[in-house]
CSV table of C-alpha atoms in Angstrom, one decimal:
chain,number,residue,atom,x,y,z
A,1,MET,CA,-0.2,0.2,0.4
A,2,ASN,CA,0.6,3.1,-1.2
A,3,THR,CA,0.4,5.2,2.3
A,4,GLU,CA,2.2,8.3,1.7
A,5,LEU,CA,0.0,9.0,-1.5
A,6,LEU,CA,-3.1,8.2,0.6
A,7,GLU,CA,-2.1,10.4,3.5
A,8,ALA,CA,-2.0,13.1,1.1
A,9,LEU,CA,-5.4,12.6,-0.7
A,10,ASN,CA,-6.9,12.0,2.2
A,11,ILE,CA,-6.3,15.4,3.1
A,12,LEU,CA,-6.1,16.7,0.0
A,13,GLU,CA,-9.9,15.8,-0.2
A,14,GLU,CA,-10.8,16.9,3.7
A,15,GLU,CA,-9.2,19.9,3.3
A,16,LYS,CA,-10.0,21.3,0.0
A,17,GLU,CA,-12.5,19.4,-0.4
A,18,ILE,CA,-11.2,17.4,-4.0
A,19,SER,CA,-12.9,14.1,-4.2
A,20,LYS,CA,-10.5,11.2,-4.3
A,21,GLU,CA,-11.5,10.0,-7.4
A,22,THR,CA,-9.7,13.6,-9.2
A,23,LEU,CA,-7.0,12.8,-7.5
A,24,LEU,CA,-6.7,9.7,-8.9
A,25,ASP,CA,-7.2,10.2,-12.2
A,26,ALA,CA,-5.1,13.7,-12.5
A,27,ILE,CA,-1.8,11.4,-11.2
A,28,GLU,CA,-2.4,8.8,-14.1
A,29,ASN,CA,-3.5,11.4,-16.5
A,30,SER,CA,0.5,13.2,-15.5
A,31,LEU,CA,1.7,9.5,-15.6
A,32,LEU,CA,0.7,9.5,-19.8
A,33,ASN,CA,2.4,12.4,-19.9
A,34,ALA,CA,5.1,12.0,-18.4
A,35,CYS,CA,5.7,8.9,-21.4
A,36,LYS,CA,4.9,11.1,-23.3
A,37,ASN,CA,7.8,14.1,-23.3
A,38,HIS,CA,9.6,11.2,-22.4
A,39,PHE,CA,9.3,8.1,-25.4
A,40,GLY,CA,8.0,11.3,-27.8
A,41,LYS,CA,3.9,9.7,-27.3
A,42,ALA,CA,1.9,7.2,-25.2
A,43,ASP,CA,-0.8,5.8,-27.1
A,44,ASN,CA,0.1,2.5,-25.5
A,45,ILE,CA,0.8,3.3,-22.3
A,46,LYS,CA,-1.1,1.9,-19.3
A,47,VAL,CA,-2.0,2.9,-16.3
A,48,ASP,CA,-3.2,1.1,-13.9
A,49,MET,CA,-4.1,1.7,-10.5
A,50,ASN,CA,-5.3,0.8,-7.5
A,51,ARG,CA,-8.5,3.3,-6.3
A,52,THR,CA,-8.5,1.8,-2.5
A,53,THR,CA,-5.0,1.4,-1.8
A,54,CYS,CA,-3.0,3.9,-4.4
A,55,GLU,CA,-0.9,1.4,-5.3
A,56,TYR,CA,-0.2,1.7,-9.0
A,57,GLN,CA,1.4,0.3,-12.5
A,58,LEU,CA,3.0,1.5,-15.3
A,59,TYR,CA,3.7,-0.1,-18.6
A,60,ALA,CA,3.7,-0.3,-22.2
A,61,GLU,CA,1.8,-3.1,-24.7
A,62,LYS,CA,3.9,-4.0,-28.0
A,63,VAL,CA,2.5,-6.7,-30.6
A,64,VAL,CA,5.2,-9.9,-30.7
A,65,VAL,CA,6.9,-9.8,-33.9
A,66,GLU,CA,8.6,-11.2,-36.5
A,67,GLU,CA,11.5,-8.0,-37.1
A,68,VAL,CA,10.9,-5.0,-35.0
A,69,GLU,CA,10.5,-1.4,-37.0
A,70,ASP,CA,9.0,0.7,-33.6
A,71,LYS,CA,10.4,0.2,-30.5
A,72,LEU,CA,7.9,1.8,-28.4
A,73,GLU,CA,4.9,-1.0,-30.0
A,74,GLU,CA,6.7,-3.4,-30.9
A,75,ILE,CA,8.8,-6.5,-29.1
A,76,SER,CA,10.3,-9.2,-31.7
A,77,TYR,CA,9.4,-12.8,-30.7
A,78,GLU,CA,12.7,-13.8,-29.3
A,79,ASP,CA,12.2,-11.1,-27.0
A,80,ALA,CA,8.9,-11.4,-25.8
A,81,LYS,CA,9.8,-16.0,-25.3
A,82,GLY,CA,12.6,-15.1,-23.5
A,83,ILE,CA,9.2,-13.2,-21.1
A,84,ASP,CA,6.6,-15.9,-21.1
A,85,SER,CA,7.2,-18.9,-22.8
A,86,ARG,CA,3.6,-18.9,-24.2
A,87,TYR,CA,4.1,-16.3,-26.3
A,88,GLU,CA,3.3,-16.0,-29.9
A,89,LEU,CA,3.7,-13.7,-32.6
A,90,GLY,CA,0.9,-12.2,-32.1
A,91,ASP,CA,0.3,-11.8,-28.7
A,92,ILE,CA,0.7,-8.5,-27.1
A,93,VAL,CA,2.6,-8.0,-24.0
A,94,GLN,CA,2.8,-5.8,-21.0
A,95,ILE,CA,6.4,-4.8,-20.8
A,96,PRO,CA,5.8,-2.5,-17.1
A,97,ILE,CA,8.0,1.4,-17.0
A,98,GLU,CA,9.6,1.7,-14.7
A,99,SER,CA,8.1,5.5,-13.8
A,100,LYS,CA,12.4,5.8,-11.3
A,101,SER,CA,13.4,6.3,-15.5
A,102,PHE,CA,11.4,9.5,-16.1
A,103,GLY,CA,14.2,12.0,-17.0
A,104,ARG,CA,14.1,15.3,-14.9
A,105,ILE,CA,12.4,17.8,-17.3
A,106,ALA,CA,9.3,15.1,-17.7
A,107,THR,CA,9.3,14.3,-13.5
A,108,GLN,CA,8.5,18.2,-13.4
A,109,ASN,CA,5.2,18.6,-15.9
A,110,ALA,CA,4.0,15.1,-14.5
A,111,LYS,CA,4.2,17.7,-10.9
A,112,ASN,CA,2.8,21.2,-12.8
A,113,LEU,CA,0.0,19.1,-14.1
A,114,ILE,CA,-1.0,17.4,-11.0
A,115,LEU,CA,-0.7,21.4,-9.4
A,116,GLN,CA,-2.7,22.2,-11.7
A,117,LYS,CA,-5.5,20.0,-11.6
A,118,ILE,CA,-5.6,20.6,-8.4
A,119,ARG,CA,-6.0,24.0,-8.3
A,120,GLU,CA,-8.6,23.6,-10.8
A,121,GLU,CA,-10.5,21.4,-8.5
A,122,GLU,CA,-10.7,23.7,-5.8
A,123,ARG,CA,-11.8,27.2,-7.7
A,124,LYS,CA,-14.4,24.6,-9.2
A,125,VAL,CA,-15.1,23.5,-5.2
A,126,VAL,CA,-15.4,27.0,-4.0
A,127,TYR,CA,-17.7,28.4,-7.5
A,128,ASP,CA,-19.8,25.6,-6.6
A,129,GLN,CA,-20.2,26.6,-3.3
A,130,TYR,CA,-20.8,30.2,-3.5
A,131,PHE,CA,-23.3,29.7,-7.1
A,132,GLU,CA,-25.4,27.9,-4.7
A,133,LYS,CA,-26.2,30.6,-2.1
A,134,GLU,CA,-26.0,33.4,-5.6
A,135,LYS,CA,-29.3,35.6,-4.3
A,136,ASP,CA,-29.2,34.8,-0.7
A,137,ILE,CA,-27.7,36.9,2.0
A,138,VAL,CA,-23.4,36.2,3.4
A,139,THR,CA,-22.1,37.2,6.7
A,140,GLY,CA,-18.7,38.5,5.8
A,141,ILE,CA,-15.4,40.2,6.8
A,142,VAL,CA,-14.3,43.9,6.1
A,143,GLN,CA,-10.3,44.0,5.1
A,144,ARG,CA,-9.1,46.9,4.5
A,145,TYR,CA,-10.4,48.9,0.7
A,146,ILE,CA,-9.2,49.4,-2.6
A,147,GLY,CA,-9.8,53.1,-3.7
A,148,ARG,CA,-14.0,52.8,-2.9
A,149,ASN,CA,-14.1,50.2,-3.2
A,150,VAL,CA,-14.0,47.5,-0.4
A,151,SER,CA,-12.1,43.5,0.3
A,152,ILE,CA,-14.0,41.6,2.0
A,153,ASN,CA,-13.1,37.9,3.7
A,154,LEU,CA,-16.1,35.2,2.6
A,155,GLY,CA,-14.6,32.9,4.2
A,156,LYS,CA,-12.6,30.7,1.0
A,157,ALA,CA,-13.3,33.7,-1.2
A,158,ASP,CA,-13.2,37.2,-1.2
A,159,ALA,CA,-15.7,39.9,-2.4
A,160,MET,CA,-15.4,43.1,-3.7
A,161,LEU,CA,-18.5,46.0,-2.6
A,162,THR,CA,-17.9,48.7,-5.3
A,163,GLU,CA,-19.1,52.0,-4.3
A,164,ASN,CA,-22.1,51.9,-6.2
A,165,GLU,CA,-23.2,49.1,-4.0
A,166,GLN,CA,-22.6,50.2,-0.7
A,167,VAL,CA,-25.4,52.6,1.5
A,168,LYS,CA,-24.4,56.0,0.6
A,169,GLY,CA,-22.9,57.1,4.9
A,170,GLU,CA,-22.2,53.7,5.3
A,171,VAL,CA,-17.8,53.7,6.8
A,172,PHE,CA,-17.2,50.3,7.7
A,173,LYS,CA,-13.6,49.2,10.3
A,174,PRO,CA,-11.5,46.2,9.3
A,175,THR,CA,-13.2,43.1,11.6
A,176,GLU,CA,-16.6,44.6,10.8
A,177,ARG,CA,-18.6,41.0,10.3
A,178,VAL,CA,-21.6,43.0,7.1
A,179,LYS,CA,-24.1,40.8,5.7
A,180,LEU,CA,-24.1,41.1,2.0
A,181,TYR,CA,-25.9,40.1,-0.7
A,182,ILE,CA,-24.7,38.4,-3.1
A,183,VAL,CA,-26.2,39.4,-6.9
A,184,GLU,CA,-23.8,37.5,-9.3
A,185,VAL,CA,-20.9,34.7,-9.2
A,186,LYS,CA,-18.9,34.7,-12.3
A,187,ASN,CA,-16.4,31.5,-12.9
A,188,THR,CA,-13.1,33.3,-14.3
A,189,THR,CA,-9.2,32.0,-14.6
A,190,LYS,CA,-8.5,33.5,-11.3
A,191,GLY,CA,-11.3,32.6,-9.4
A,192,PRO,CA,-14.6,32.8,-8.7
A,193,LYS,CA,-16.1,36.7,-8.6
A,194,ILE,CA,-18.5,37.8,-6.0
A,195,LEU,CA,-20.1,40.3,-6.5
A,196,VAL,CA,-21.6,41.5,-3.6
A,197,SER,CA,-24.5,44.6,-2.6
A,198,ARG,CA,-25.9,46.4,0.7
A,199,THR,CA,-27.9,48.6,-1.2
A,200,HIS,CA,-30.2,45.5,-3.0
A,201,PRO,CA,-33.9,45.2,-2.0
A,202,GLU,CA,-34.0,41.5,-1.8
A,203,LEU,CA,-31.2,42.5,1.1
A,204,VAL,CA,-34.7,43.7,3.5
A,205,LYS,CA,-36.4,40.3,2.2
A,206,ARG,CA,-33.5,37.9,2.7
A,207,LEU,CA,-32.8,39.5,5.9
A,208,PHE,CA,-37.3,39.0,7.5
A,209,GLU,CA,-36.5,35.3,5.8
A,210,ALA,CA,-33.8,35.0,8.8
A,211,GLU,CA,-35.4,36.8,11.1
A,212,VAL,CA,-38.7,36.2,11.0
A,213,THR,CA,-40.2,32.7,10.8
A,214,GLU,CA,-43.6,33.4,9.4
A,215,VAL,CA,-42.3,34.7,6.8
A,216,LYS,CA,-39.2,31.5,5.8
A,217,ASP,CA,-42.2,29.4,6.1
A,218,GLY,CA,-44.9,30.9,3.6
A,219,ILE,CA,-47.2,31.3,6.2
A,220,VAL,CA,-46.5,35.2,5.4
A,221,GLU,CA,-45.7,35.9,1.6
A,222,ILE,CA,-43.5,39.4,1.3
A,223,LYS,CA,-45.3,40.4,-1.9
A,224,SER,CA,-43.9,43.4,-2.6
A,225,ILE,CA,-40.9,45.5,-2.0
A,226,ALA,CA,-39.6,49.4,-2.8
A,227,ARG,CA,-36.2,50.8,-0.8
A,228,GLU,CA,-34.1,53.7,-1.1
A,229,ALA,CA,-31.4,52.2,0.7
A,230,GLY,CA,-30.0,54.0,4.2
A,231,SER,CA,-33.4,56.0,4.7
A,232,ARG,CA,-36.8,53.7,4.2
A,233,THR,CA,-38.3,51.1,2.7
A,234,LYS,CA,-41.5,49.7,1.7
A,235,ILE,CA,-42.6,45.7,1.9
A,236,ALA,CA,-46.5,44.1,1.8
A,237,VAL,CA,-46.5,41.6,3.7
A,238,TRP,CA,-49.5,39.0,2.4
A,239,SER,CA,-51.2,36.3,5.0
A,240,ASN,CA,-51.8,32.8,3.5
A,241,ASP,CA,-53.4,31.5,6.8
A,242,PRO,CA,-56.4,34.1,8.8
A,243,ASP,CA,-54.5,33.3,12.1
A,244,VAL,CA,-51.9,35.5,11.1
A,245,ASP,CA,-51.5,38.7,11.2
A,246,PRO,CA,-48.4,39.6,8.7
A,247,VAL,CA,-46.5,42.6,9.4
A,248,GLY,CA,-47.6,41.5,13.2
A,249,ALA,CA,-45.5,38.9,12.5
A,250,CYS,CA,-42.9,41.1,11.0
A,251,VAL,CA,-43.3,43.3,13.7
A,252,GLY,CA,-42.4,40.8,16.4
A,253,LEU,CA,-43.4,41.9,19.7
A,254,ASN,CA,-42.6,44.6,21.3
A,255,GLY,CA,-41.3,45.7,17.5
A,256,SER,CA,-37.9,43.4,18.3
A,257,ARG,CA,-37.7,41.2,15.0
A,258,VAL,CA,-38.5,44.7,12.5
A,259,ASN,CA,-36.0,46.3,15.1
A,260,ALA,CA,-33.3,44.0,14.3
A,261,ILE,CA,-33.5,44.2,10.5
A,262,VAL,CA,-33.3,47.6,11.2
A,263,ASN,CA,-30.0,47.9,13.6
A,264,GLU,CA,-28.6,45.5,10.9
A,265,LEU,CA,-29.3,47.7,7.9
A,266,ARG,CA,-27.8,51.0,10.6
A,267,GLY,CA,-31.1,52.6,11.4
A,268,GLU,CA,-32.8,52.6,7.8
A,269,LYS,CA,-36.8,53.0,9.0
A,270,ILE,CA,-39.4,49.8,7.0
A,271,ASP,CA,-42.8,50.5,6.7
A,272,ILE,CA,-44.7,47.2,7.2
A,273,ILE,CA,-47.8,47.7,5.3
A,274,ASN,CA,-51.0,44.8,4.5
A,275,TRP,CA,-50.7,44.0,0.5
A,276,SER,CA,-54.4,43.8,-1.2
A,277,ASP,CA,-55.6,42.3,-4.3
A,278,ASN,CA,-57.5,46.1,-4.3
A,279,PRO,CA,-56.0,48.2,-5.8
A,280,ALA,CA,-57.3,51.3,-4.6
A,281,ILE,CA,-56.8,49.4,-1.1
A,282,LEU,CA,-53.0,48.1,-2.1
A,283,ILE,CA,-51.9,52.4,-2.8
A,284,GLU,CA,-54.1,53.6,0.1
A,285,ASN,CA,-51.7,51.6,2.7
A,286,ALA,CA,-48.6,52.3,0.9
A,287,LEU,CA,-49.1,55.7,1.4
A,288,SER,CA,-49.5,55.0,5.5
A,289,PRO,CA,-48.9,57.4,7.1
A,290,ALA,CA,-50.8,59.5,5.3
A,291,LYS,CA,-54.5,59.0,5.6
A,292,VAL,CA,-56.2,58.7,1.7
A,293,ILE,CA,-60.3,60.5,1.5
A,294,SER,CA,-60.6,58.6,-1.8
A,295,VAL,CA,-58.0,56.5,-4.8
A,296,MET,CA,-59.1,56.6,-8.1
A,297,ALA,CA,-57.0,53.5,-9.4
A,298,ASP,CA,-56.7,52.5,-13.6
A,299,PRO,CA,-55.4,48.9,-14.0
A,300,ASP,CA,-55.3,49.5,-17.4
A,301,ASP,CA,-53.0,52.7,-17.3
A,302,LYS,CA,-51.5,51.8,-14.0
A,303,THR,CA,-52.4,55.2,-12.8
A,304,ALA,CA,-54.2,56.4,-9.4
A,305,GLY,CA,-55.7,59.7,-9.1
A,306,VAL,CA,-55.2,60.1,-4.4
A,307,ILE,CA,-57.2,62.2,-3.0
A,308,VAL,CA,-55.9,63.7,0.7
A,309,PRO,CA,-57.1,66.7,2.6
A,310,ASP,CA,-55.0,69.4,3.2
A,311,TYR,CA,-52.8,68.8,6.4
A,312,GLN,CA,-51.8,65.2,5.4
A,313,LEU,CA,-51.1,66.1,1.6
A,314,SER,CA,-47.3,67.3,2.2
A,315,LEU,CA,-47.2,63.9,5.3
A,316,ALA,CA,-48.2,61.3,2.0
A,317,ILE,CA,-45.8,62.9,-0.8
A,318,GLY,CA,-43.1,62.7,1.4
A,319,LYS,CA,-39.6,64.3,2.3
A,320,GLU,CA,-38.2,64.9,-1.3
A,321,GLY,CA,-40.8,63.3,-3.0
A,322,GLN,CA,-40.2,59.4,-0.7
A,323,ASN,CA,-42.8,58.6,0.4
A,324,ALA,CA,-44.7,58.9,-2.8
A,325,ARG,CA,-42.1,57.5,-5.4
A,326,LEU,CA,-41.6,54.7,-3.0
A,327,ALA,CA,-45.3,53.8,-2.5
A,328,ALA,CA,-45.6,54.3,-6.3
A,329,ARG,CA,-42.7,51.4,-6.8
A,330,LEU,CA,-44.4,48.9,-4.3
A,331,THR,CA,-48.0,49.0,-6.3
A,332,GLY,CA,-46.1,49.6,-9.4
A,333,TYR,CA,-48.8,52.9,-10.4
A,334,LYS,CA,-47.7,56.3,-11.2
A,335,ILE,CA,-49.5,57.8,-8.0
A,336,ASP,CA,-50.4,61.9,-8.9
A,337,ILE,CA,-51.7,63.0,-5.6
A,338,LYS,CA,-54.0,66.3,-4.6
A,339,SER,CA,-55.4,67.8,-0.9
A,340,GLU,CA,-58.7,68.4,-0.7
A,341,THR,CA,-58.4,72.2,-1.7
A,342,GLN,CA,-56.5,71.3,-5.2
A,343,ALA,CA,-59.5,68.1,-5.5
A,344,ILE,CA,-62.1,70.6,-5.7
A,345,GLU,CA,-59.9,73.1,-8.2
A,346,SER,CA,-60.2,70.7,-10.4
A,347,GLY,CA,-63.3,69.2,-10.1
A,348,ASP,CA,-62.2,66.3,-9.3
A,349,LEU,CA,-65.1,67.1,-5.2
A,350,PRO,CA,-67.9,69.0,-5.7
A,351,GLU,CA,-67.2,73.0,-4.6
A,352,ASN,CA,-69.6,72.7,-0.4
A,353,TYR,CA,-67.2,69.8,0.2
A,354,LEU,CA,-66.0,71.4,2.3
A,355,GLU,CA,-69.0,72.5,3.9
A,356,LEU,CA,-70.4,69.5,4.1
A,357,SER,CA,-67.7,67.6,5.5
A,358,GLU,CA,-67.6,70.1,7.8
A,359,GLY,CA,-71.4,69.8,8.2
A,360,VAL,CA,-70.9,65.8,9.0
A,361,TYR,CA,-68.6,66.1,11.3
A,362,GLU,CA,-70.4,68.6,13.5
A,363,GLU,CA,-73.8,66.7,13.7
A,364,GLU,CA,-71.2,63.4,14.4
A,365,TYR,CA,-69.1,65.5,17.0
A,366,ASP,CA,-73.4,66.6,18.5
A,367,ALA,CA,-74.5,63.2,18.6
A,368,SER,CA,-71.8,62.2,19.9
A,369,TYR,CA,-71.0,64.2,22.2
A,370,GLU,CA,-75.2,64.2,23.6
A,371,GLU,CA,-74.7,59.6,24.2
A,372,TYR,CA,-71.2,60.5,26.7
A,373,GLU,CA,-73.4,62.7,28.6
A,374,GLU,CA,-76.3,60.4,29.0
A,375,ASN,CA,-74.1,57.4,29.6
A,376,TYR,CA,-72.0,59.9,31.6
A,377,GLU,CA,-75.0,60.3,33.9
A,378,GLU,CA,-76.2,57.5,34.2
A,379,ASN,CA,-72.5,55.3,34.9
A,380,TYR,CA,-72.3,57.8,37.7
A,381,GLU,CA,-75.3,57.7,39.4
A,382,GLU,CA,-75.4,54.0,39.3
A,383,GLY,CA,-71.7,54.0,40.4
A,384,ARG,CA,-72.6,57.1,42.9
A,385,GLU,CA,-75.1,54.1,44.8
A,386,GLU,CA,-73.1,50.9,44.4
A,387,THR,CA,-70.2,52.9,46.0
A,388,TYR,CA,-72.0,54.5,49.2
A,389,PRO,CA,-74.9,53.0,50.4
A,390,ASP,CA,-76.7,55.3,53.2
A,391,ASP,CA,-77.3,52.4,55.5
A,392,GLU,CA,-74.3,51.0,55.5
A,393,TYR,CA,-73.0,53.9,55.7
A,394,ASP,CA,-74.7,55.7,58.9
A,395,VAL,CA,-74.0,52.4,60.8
A,396,ASN,CA,-70.3,52.8,60.5
A,397,TYR,CA,-70.6,56.4,61.6
A,398,GLU,CA,-72.5,55.2,65.0
A,399,GLU,CA,-70.4,52.2,65.5
A,400,GLU,CA,-67.6,55.1,65.2
A,401,ILE,CA,-69.1,57.4,67.8
A,402,VAL,CA,-69.3,54.2,70.2
A,403,PHE,CA,-66.0,53.7,69.9
A,404,GLU,CA,-64.3,57.5,70.8
A,405,GLU,CA,-66.7,58.0,73.5
A,406,ILE,CA,-65.7,54.0,75.1
A,407,ASP,CA,-62.1,55.8,75.0
A,408,ASP,CA,-63.6,59.0,77.0
A,409,GLU,CA,-63.8,56.7,80.2
A,410,GLU,CA,-61.3,55.7,80.0
């Protein structure tokens, strides 16, 4: 048994994750290549290798002939008889070849061939490992800045976080751990090239899948995501189980789940809304936290007109139009937001709309106030009778007086 070779193959298989069969095939090819370099050709050279013990035998197959014309492929009848008397003309004789007889160049070429095969297999193993993680998140360790790009160590490979894929304002420190989204894995001659991102919307989705069990199990689905990296993200969620609140599941107890994601994204705000197949309801939810009076959506043109109260207009549009912009991306609709006054001027609402709404509000307010007063008086009287019964109060009062008189006499 070739224990040294077997031990070396086992170590390579464990550390580099390269199969032993692949390495044995590389050794066979290197031996054939060494024979070709030594003899000039290797068409009749055979390698017999035991895959268990790693013992191998190298031999040349030669045909028995009367007169030898090619020494590499033919052997004389007399020489064949000298090896074994049973050989006849036309038989094939296996002549052992000692690998020690190879020259220095042939040996070096065989060694280089094995090393090249190991490097190729190592790159292939790393590529396959990270190709499986494409469109998923990984944890990397910051190594250093290269210009404005950041070199990230992912374990067995390095990735480059380019300036375009970085969140504006984020600063990384060496040895810091960060979550990254693998956008693409390319196989190159120098090894796998891994493109990662901190701005991709799918990063938020994968973080919710890792943090929220219901999302990972498929009970809660993230239907749509709109993100402006480093500032705000809106996600629309839907529950396949009527007993599970999708927004509550994503928020968690006291906001524990969403806060963990916000911390990972370094303070990026996240709005979680309920998904609806009704575009009007979806748009109304998407404009949260602004209150909406009416939504007129056109599914064919993917346009929607939204009317909000005057005092909610700036909230609906958001700072620099961010809220409206994210809502449009989330829903896929082009949203036109108007205030009540603007809607009246454009004819979308009647001219006396404000007066009608004020009248309705006052009537509702008066009715609710009267009802409150009636309920308050009834509850007050009932509570007073139950809390302070006259009989018990008088008895207790007399007992106290008698008790005091006794004390005085003593």
